[in-house]
Short mmCIF file of C-alpha atoms and ligand atoms in Angstrom, two decimals:
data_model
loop_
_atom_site.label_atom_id
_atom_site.label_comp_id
_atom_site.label_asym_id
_atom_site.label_seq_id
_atom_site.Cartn_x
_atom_site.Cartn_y
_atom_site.Cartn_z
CA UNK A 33 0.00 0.00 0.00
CA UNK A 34 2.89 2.66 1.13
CA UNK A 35 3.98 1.83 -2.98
CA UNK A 36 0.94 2.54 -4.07
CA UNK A 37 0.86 6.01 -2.50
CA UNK A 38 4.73 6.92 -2.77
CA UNK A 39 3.36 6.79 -6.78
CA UNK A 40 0.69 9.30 -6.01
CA UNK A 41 2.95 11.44 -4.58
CA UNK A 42 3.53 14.28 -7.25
CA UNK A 43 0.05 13.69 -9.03
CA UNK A 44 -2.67 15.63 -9.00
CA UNK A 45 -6.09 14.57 -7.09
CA UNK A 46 -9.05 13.64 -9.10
CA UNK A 47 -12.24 11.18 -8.04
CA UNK A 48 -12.99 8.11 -10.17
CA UNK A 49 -15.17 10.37 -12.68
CA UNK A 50 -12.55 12.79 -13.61
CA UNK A 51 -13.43 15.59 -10.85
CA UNK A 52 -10.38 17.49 -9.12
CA UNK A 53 -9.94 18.59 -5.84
CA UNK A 54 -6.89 20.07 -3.77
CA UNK A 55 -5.17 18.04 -1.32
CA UNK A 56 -3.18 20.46 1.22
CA UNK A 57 -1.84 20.50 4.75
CA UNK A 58 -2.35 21.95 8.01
CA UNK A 59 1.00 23.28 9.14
CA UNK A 60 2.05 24.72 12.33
CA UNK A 61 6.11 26.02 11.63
CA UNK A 62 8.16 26.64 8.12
CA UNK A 63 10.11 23.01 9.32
CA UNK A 64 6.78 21.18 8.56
CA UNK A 65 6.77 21.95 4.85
CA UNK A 66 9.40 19.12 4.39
CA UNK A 67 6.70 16.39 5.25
CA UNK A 68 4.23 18.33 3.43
CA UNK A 69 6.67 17.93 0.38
CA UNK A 70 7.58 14.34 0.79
CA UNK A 71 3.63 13.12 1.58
CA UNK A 72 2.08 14.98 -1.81
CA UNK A 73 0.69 18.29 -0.23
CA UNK A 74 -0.73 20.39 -3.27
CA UNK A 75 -0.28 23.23 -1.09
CA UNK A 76 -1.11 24.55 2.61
CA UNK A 77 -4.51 24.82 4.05
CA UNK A 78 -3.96 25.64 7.15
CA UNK A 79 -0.83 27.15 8.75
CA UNK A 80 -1.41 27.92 12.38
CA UNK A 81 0.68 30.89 13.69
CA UNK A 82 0.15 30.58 17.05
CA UNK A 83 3.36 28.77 17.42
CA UNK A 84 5.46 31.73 16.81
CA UNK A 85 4.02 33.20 19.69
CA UNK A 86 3.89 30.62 22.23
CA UNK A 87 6.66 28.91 23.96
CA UNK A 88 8.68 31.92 24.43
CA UNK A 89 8.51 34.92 26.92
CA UNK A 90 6.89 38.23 24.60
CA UNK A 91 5.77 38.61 21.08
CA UNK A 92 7.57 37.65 18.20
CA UNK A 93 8.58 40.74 15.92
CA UNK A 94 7.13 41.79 12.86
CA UNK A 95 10.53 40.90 11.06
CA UNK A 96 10.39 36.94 13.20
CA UNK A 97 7.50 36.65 11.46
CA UNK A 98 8.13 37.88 8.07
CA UNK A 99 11.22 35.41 7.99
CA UNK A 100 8.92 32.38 8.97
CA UNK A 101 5.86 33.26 6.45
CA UNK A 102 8.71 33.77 3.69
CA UNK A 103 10.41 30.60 4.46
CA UNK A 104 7.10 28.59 4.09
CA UNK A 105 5.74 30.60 0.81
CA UNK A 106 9.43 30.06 -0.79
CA UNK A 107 9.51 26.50 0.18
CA UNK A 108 6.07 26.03 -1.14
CA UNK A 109 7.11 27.88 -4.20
CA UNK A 110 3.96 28.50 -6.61
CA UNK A 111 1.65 26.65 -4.12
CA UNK A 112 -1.38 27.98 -2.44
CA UNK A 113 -0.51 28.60 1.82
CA UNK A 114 -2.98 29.73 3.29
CA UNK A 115 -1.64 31.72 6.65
CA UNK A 116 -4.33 31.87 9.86
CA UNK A 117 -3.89 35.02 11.87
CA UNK A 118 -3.54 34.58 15.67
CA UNK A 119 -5.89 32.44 17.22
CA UNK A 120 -4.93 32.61 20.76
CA UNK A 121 -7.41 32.47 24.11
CA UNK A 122 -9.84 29.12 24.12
CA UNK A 123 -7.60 26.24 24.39
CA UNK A 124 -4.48 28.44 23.21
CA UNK A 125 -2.89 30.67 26.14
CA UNK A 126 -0.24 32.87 26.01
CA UNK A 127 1.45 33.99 29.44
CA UNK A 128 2.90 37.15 28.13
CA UNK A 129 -0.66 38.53 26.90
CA UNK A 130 -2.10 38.70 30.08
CA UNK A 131 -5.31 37.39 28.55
CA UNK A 132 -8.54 37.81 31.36
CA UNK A 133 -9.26 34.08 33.16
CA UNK A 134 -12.77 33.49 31.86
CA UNK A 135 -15.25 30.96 32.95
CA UNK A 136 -16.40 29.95 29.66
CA UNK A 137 -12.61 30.78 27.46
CA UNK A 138 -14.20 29.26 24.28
CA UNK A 139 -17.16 31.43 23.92
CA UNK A 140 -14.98 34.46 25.30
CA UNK A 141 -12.04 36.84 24.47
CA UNK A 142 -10.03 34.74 21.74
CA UNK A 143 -8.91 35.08 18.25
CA UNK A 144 -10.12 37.53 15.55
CA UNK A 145 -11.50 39.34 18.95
CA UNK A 146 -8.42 40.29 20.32
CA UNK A 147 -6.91 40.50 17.79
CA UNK A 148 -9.44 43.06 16.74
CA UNK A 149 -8.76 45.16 19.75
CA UNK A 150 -5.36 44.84 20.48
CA UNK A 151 -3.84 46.13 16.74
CA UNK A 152 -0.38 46.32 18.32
CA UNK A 153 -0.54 43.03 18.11
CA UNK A 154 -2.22 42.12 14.62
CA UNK A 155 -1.24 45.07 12.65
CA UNK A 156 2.81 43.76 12.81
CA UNK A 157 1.12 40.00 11.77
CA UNK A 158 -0.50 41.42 8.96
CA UNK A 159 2.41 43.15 7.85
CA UNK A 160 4.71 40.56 8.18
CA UNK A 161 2.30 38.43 6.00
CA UNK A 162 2.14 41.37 3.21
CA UNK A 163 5.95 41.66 3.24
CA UNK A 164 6.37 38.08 2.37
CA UNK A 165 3.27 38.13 -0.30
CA UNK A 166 6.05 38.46 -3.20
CA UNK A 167 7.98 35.17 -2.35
CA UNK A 168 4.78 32.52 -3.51
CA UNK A 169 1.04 32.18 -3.56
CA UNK A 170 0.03 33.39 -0.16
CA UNK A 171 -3.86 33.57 1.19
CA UNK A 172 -4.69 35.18 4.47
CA UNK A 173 -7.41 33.49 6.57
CA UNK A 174 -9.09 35.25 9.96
CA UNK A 175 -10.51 32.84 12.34
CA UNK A 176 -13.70 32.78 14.46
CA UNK A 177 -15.77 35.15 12.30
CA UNK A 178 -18.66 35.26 13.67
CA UNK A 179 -20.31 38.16 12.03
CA UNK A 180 -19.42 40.44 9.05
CA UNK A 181 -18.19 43.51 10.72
CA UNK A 182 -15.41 41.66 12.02
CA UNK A 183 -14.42 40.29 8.68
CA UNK A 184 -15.32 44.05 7.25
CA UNK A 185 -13.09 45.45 10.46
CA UNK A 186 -9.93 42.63 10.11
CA UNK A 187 -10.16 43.41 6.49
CA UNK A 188 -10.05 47.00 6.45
CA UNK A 189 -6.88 47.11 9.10
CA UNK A 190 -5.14 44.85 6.48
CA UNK A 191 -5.61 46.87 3.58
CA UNK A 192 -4.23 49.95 5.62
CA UNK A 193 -1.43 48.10 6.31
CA UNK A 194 -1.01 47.39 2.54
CA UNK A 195 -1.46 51.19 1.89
CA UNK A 196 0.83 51.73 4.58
CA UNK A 197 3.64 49.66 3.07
CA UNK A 198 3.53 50.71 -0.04
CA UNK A 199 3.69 54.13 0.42
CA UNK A 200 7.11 53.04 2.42
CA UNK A 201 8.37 52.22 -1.01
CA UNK A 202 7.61 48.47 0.16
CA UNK A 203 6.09 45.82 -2.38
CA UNK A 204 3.28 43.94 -2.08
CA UNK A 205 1.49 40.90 -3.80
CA UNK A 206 -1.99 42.36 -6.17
CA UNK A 207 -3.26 38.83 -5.27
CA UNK A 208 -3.54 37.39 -2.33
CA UNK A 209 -7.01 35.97 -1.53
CA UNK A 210 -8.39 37.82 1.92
CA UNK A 211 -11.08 34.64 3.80
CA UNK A 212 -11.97 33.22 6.74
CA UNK A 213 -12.61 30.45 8.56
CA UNK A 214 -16.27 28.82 9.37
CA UNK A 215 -16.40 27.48 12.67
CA UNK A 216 -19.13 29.49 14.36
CA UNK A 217 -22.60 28.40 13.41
CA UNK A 218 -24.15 32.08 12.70
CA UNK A 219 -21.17 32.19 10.05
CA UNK A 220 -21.82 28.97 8.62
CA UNK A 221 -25.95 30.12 8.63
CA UNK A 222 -25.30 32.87 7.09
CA UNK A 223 -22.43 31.95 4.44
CA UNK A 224 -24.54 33.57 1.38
CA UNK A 225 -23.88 36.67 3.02
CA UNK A 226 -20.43 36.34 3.82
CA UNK A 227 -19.82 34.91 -0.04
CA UNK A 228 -20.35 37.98 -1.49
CA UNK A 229 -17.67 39.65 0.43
CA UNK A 230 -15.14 37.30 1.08
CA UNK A 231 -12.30 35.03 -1.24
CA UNK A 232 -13.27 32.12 0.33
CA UNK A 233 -14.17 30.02 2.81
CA UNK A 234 -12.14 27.28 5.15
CA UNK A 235 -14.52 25.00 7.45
CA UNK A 236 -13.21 24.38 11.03
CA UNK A 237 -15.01 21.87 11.81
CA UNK A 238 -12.89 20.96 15.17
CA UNK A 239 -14.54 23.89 16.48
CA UNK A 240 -17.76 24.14 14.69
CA UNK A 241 -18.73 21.02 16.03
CA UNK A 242 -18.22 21.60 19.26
CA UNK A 243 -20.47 25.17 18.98
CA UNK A 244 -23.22 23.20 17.11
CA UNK A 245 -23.55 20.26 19.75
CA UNK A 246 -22.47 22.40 22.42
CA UNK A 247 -20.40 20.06 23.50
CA UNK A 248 -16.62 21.56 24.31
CA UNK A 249 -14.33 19.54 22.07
CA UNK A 250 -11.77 18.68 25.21
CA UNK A 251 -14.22 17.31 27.42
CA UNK A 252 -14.38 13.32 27.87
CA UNK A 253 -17.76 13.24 29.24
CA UNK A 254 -19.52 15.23 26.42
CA UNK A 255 -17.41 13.51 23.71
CA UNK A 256 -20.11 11.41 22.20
CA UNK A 257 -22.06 14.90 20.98
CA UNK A 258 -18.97 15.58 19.10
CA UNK A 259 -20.23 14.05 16.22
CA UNK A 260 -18.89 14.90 12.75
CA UNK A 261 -21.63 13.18 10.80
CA UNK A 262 -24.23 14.77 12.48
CA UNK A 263 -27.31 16.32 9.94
CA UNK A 264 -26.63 19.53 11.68
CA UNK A 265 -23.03 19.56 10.86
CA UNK A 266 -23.33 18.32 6.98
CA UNK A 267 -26.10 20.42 6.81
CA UNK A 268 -23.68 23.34 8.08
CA UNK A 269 -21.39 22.15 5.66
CA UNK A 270 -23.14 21.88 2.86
CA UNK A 271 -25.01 25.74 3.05
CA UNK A 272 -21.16 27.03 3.56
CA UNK A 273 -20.57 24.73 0.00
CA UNK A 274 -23.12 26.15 -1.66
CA UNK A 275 -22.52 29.76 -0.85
CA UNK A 276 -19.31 29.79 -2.06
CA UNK A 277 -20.48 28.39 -5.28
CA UNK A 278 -23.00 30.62 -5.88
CA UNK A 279 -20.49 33.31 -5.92
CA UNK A 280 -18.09 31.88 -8.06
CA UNK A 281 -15.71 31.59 -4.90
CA UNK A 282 -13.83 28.43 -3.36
CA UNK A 283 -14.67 26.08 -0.29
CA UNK A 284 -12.23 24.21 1.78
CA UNK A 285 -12.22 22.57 5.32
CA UNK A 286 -9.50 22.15 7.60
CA UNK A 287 -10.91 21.06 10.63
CA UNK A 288 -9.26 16.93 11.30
CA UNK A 289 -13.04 16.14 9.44
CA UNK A 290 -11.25 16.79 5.70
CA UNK A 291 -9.02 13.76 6.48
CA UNK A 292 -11.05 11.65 8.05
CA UNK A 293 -12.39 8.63 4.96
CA UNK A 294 -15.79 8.06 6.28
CA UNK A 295 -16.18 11.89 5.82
CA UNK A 296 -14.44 12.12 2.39
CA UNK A 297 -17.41 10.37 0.35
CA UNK A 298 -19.91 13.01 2.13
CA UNK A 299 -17.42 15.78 1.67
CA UNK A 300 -16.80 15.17 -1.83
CA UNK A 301 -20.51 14.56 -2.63
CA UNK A 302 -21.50 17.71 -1.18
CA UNK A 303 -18.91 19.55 -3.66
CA UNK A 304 -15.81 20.25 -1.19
CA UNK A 305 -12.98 21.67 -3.18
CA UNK A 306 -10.24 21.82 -1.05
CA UNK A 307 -9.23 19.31 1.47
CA UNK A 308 -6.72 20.46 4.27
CA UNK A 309 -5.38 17.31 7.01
CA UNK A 310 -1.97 16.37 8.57
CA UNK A 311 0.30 15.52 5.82
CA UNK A 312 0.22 12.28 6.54
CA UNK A 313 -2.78 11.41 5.86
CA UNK A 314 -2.77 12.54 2.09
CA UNK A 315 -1.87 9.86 0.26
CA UNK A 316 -4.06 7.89 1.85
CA UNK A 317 -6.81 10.56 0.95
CA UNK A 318 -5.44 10.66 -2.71
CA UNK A 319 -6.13 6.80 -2.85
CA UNK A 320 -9.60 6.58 -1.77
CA UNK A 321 -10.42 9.62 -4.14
CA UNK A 322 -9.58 7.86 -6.75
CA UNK A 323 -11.91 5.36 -6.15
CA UNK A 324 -15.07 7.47 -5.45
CA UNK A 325 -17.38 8.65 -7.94
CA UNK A 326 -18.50 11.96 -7.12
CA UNK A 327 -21.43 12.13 -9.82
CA UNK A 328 -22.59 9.12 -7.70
CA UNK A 329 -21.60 10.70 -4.28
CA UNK A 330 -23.46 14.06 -5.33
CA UNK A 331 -26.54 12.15 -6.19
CA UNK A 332 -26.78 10.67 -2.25
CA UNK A 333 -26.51 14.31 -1.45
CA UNK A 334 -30.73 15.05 -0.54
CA UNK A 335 -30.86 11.56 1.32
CA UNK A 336 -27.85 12.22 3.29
CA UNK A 337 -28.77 15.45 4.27
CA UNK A 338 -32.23 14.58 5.22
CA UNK A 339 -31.26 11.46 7.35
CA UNK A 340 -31.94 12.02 11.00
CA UNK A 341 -28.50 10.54 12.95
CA UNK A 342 -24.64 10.45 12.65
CA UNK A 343 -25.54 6.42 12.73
CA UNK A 344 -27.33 6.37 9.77
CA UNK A 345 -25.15 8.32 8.00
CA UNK A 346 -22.30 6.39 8.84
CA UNK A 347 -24.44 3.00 7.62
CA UNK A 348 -25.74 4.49 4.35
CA UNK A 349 -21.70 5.86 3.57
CA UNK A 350 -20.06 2.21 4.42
CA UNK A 351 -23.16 0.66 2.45
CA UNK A 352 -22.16 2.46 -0.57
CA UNK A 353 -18.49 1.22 -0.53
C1 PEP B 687 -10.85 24.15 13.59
O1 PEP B 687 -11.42 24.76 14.51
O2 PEP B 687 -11.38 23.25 12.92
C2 PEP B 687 -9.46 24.46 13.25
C3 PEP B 687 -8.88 23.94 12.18
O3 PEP B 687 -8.78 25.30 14.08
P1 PEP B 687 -8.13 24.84 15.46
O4 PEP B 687 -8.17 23.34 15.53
O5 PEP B 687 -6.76 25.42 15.44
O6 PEP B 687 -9.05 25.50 16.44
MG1 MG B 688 -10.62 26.53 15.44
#
């Protein structure tokens, strides 16, 4: 089996009917790209900054930073990498902020929220990430949108800081795609809206699961409402698909559900067009592409949807097999 993958390695990723999607990794430092290399990544889905800021006793500089994103994009050469700004607070702490102690951190102060508030602290991300634009095919991502003034407010600080740059004399990619990620239910409700203004979309389903089933994703005794086949979750899924569509715009997911080959059939059905995961696992995702029809998938799509429980999902998806 490891032959049979080592020969999909440098191949592109279509279904058994001809239909392409991107296979891409989540990344968390420029020394990851090396696996993403060797295990077929089309590109990165999902690099998670945080790590540049944790670990250590203050904030990485604005020039740390541009040296990491530049390493990654050059290393990934024409490739899309698509960079997450900081999503500290939740699970993610970070001594040196000084970030409150809340009773409820995952519903609280975290993310695109402080970030939003505390610009000495995003504006040197963002223009780290716009001083490295030139060196590949870079995509900036916010995370935990949960309504459009947010995106409208992280978006507008970002194009100041492009302004600001290039009136320094200081160049600056004309293309780099400005999204976010879905992992709040109201944003994943409300996608149509957000299509019209955003590049596109990237489903985090670690966390949007948890929101949906209320059911925090590190707690043991809730664990068995954290259910990625869930109706409400596909359905979720499938409204954030179609919004994209509609305006012309892309869809990806990199929540640990885009790897994961029960959910690749639905995902792939449903119209998914970018698949981010640990590198590892695509080859193995490459290989069961291949063998799924998505014409066929796509035409499950109603029943699926309209099923009542994660169990009979899972039953109708192994039946088809
Ligand atoms: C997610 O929420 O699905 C996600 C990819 O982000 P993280 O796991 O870093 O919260
Ligand atoms: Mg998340």
């Amino acid at each position: 089996q490891k032959e049979e993958w080592a020969k999909l390695k440098d191949e592109p990723t279509f279904s058994q009917d001809g239909v392409q999607v991107e296979l891409v990794a989540n990344i968390g430092t420029p020394d990851d790209i090396t696996g993403v290399i060797n295990n077929g990544g089309e590109g990165v889905g999902l690099y998670r900054t945080e790590f540049l800021y944790m670990g250590k006793n203050e904030l990485p500089t604005e020039d740390e930073q541009y040296d990491a994103y530049k390493s990654v994009l050059e290393q990934m050469k024409d490739k899309p990498v698509v960079v997450r700004t900081l999503d500290v607070g939740g699970d993610k702490e970070l001594n040196y902020l000084d970030l409150p102690k809340e009773l409820n951190p995952f519903l609280g102060f975290r993310a695109i929220r402080f970030c939003l508030e505390n610009e000495h602290v995003f504006r040197p991300q963002l223009r780290a990430l716009l001083r490295a634009s030139i060196y590949g095919n870079l995509k900036i991502m916010f995370p935990m949108i949960a309504t459009l003034e947010e995106f409208r407010q992280a978006k507008s600080i970002l194009m100041e800081e492009k302004d600001n740059l290039r009136s320094e004399g200081v160049e600056v990619s004309d293309s780099i795609e400005v999204g976010i990620m879905v992992e709040i239910p109201s944003t994943a409700v409300t996608a149509k809206q957000f299509a019209k203004e955003v590049d596109f979309f990237s489903i985090g389903t670690n966390d949007l699961i948890q929101y949906t089933m209320a059911a925090d994703r590190m707690n043991e005794r809730v664990s068995y409402l954290y259910q990625p086949y869930h109706p409400a979750i596909l359905n979720l899924v499938n409204n954030v698909i179609e919004a994209a569509h509609s305006e012309n715009k892309w869809a990806g997911m990199c929540g640990e559900m885009a790897g994961d080959s029960i959910a690749i059939p639905i995902l792939l059905g449903l119209g998914l067009d970018e698949f981010s995961m640990s590198a590892t696992s695509i080859l193995p995702a490459r290989t069961q592409i291949r063998s799924l029809s998505k014409e066929k998938l796509a035409a499950a799509k109603d029943k699926i949807l309209s099923m009542s429980t994660a169990d009979e999902v899972v039953e109708y998806i192994n039946s088809m097999e």
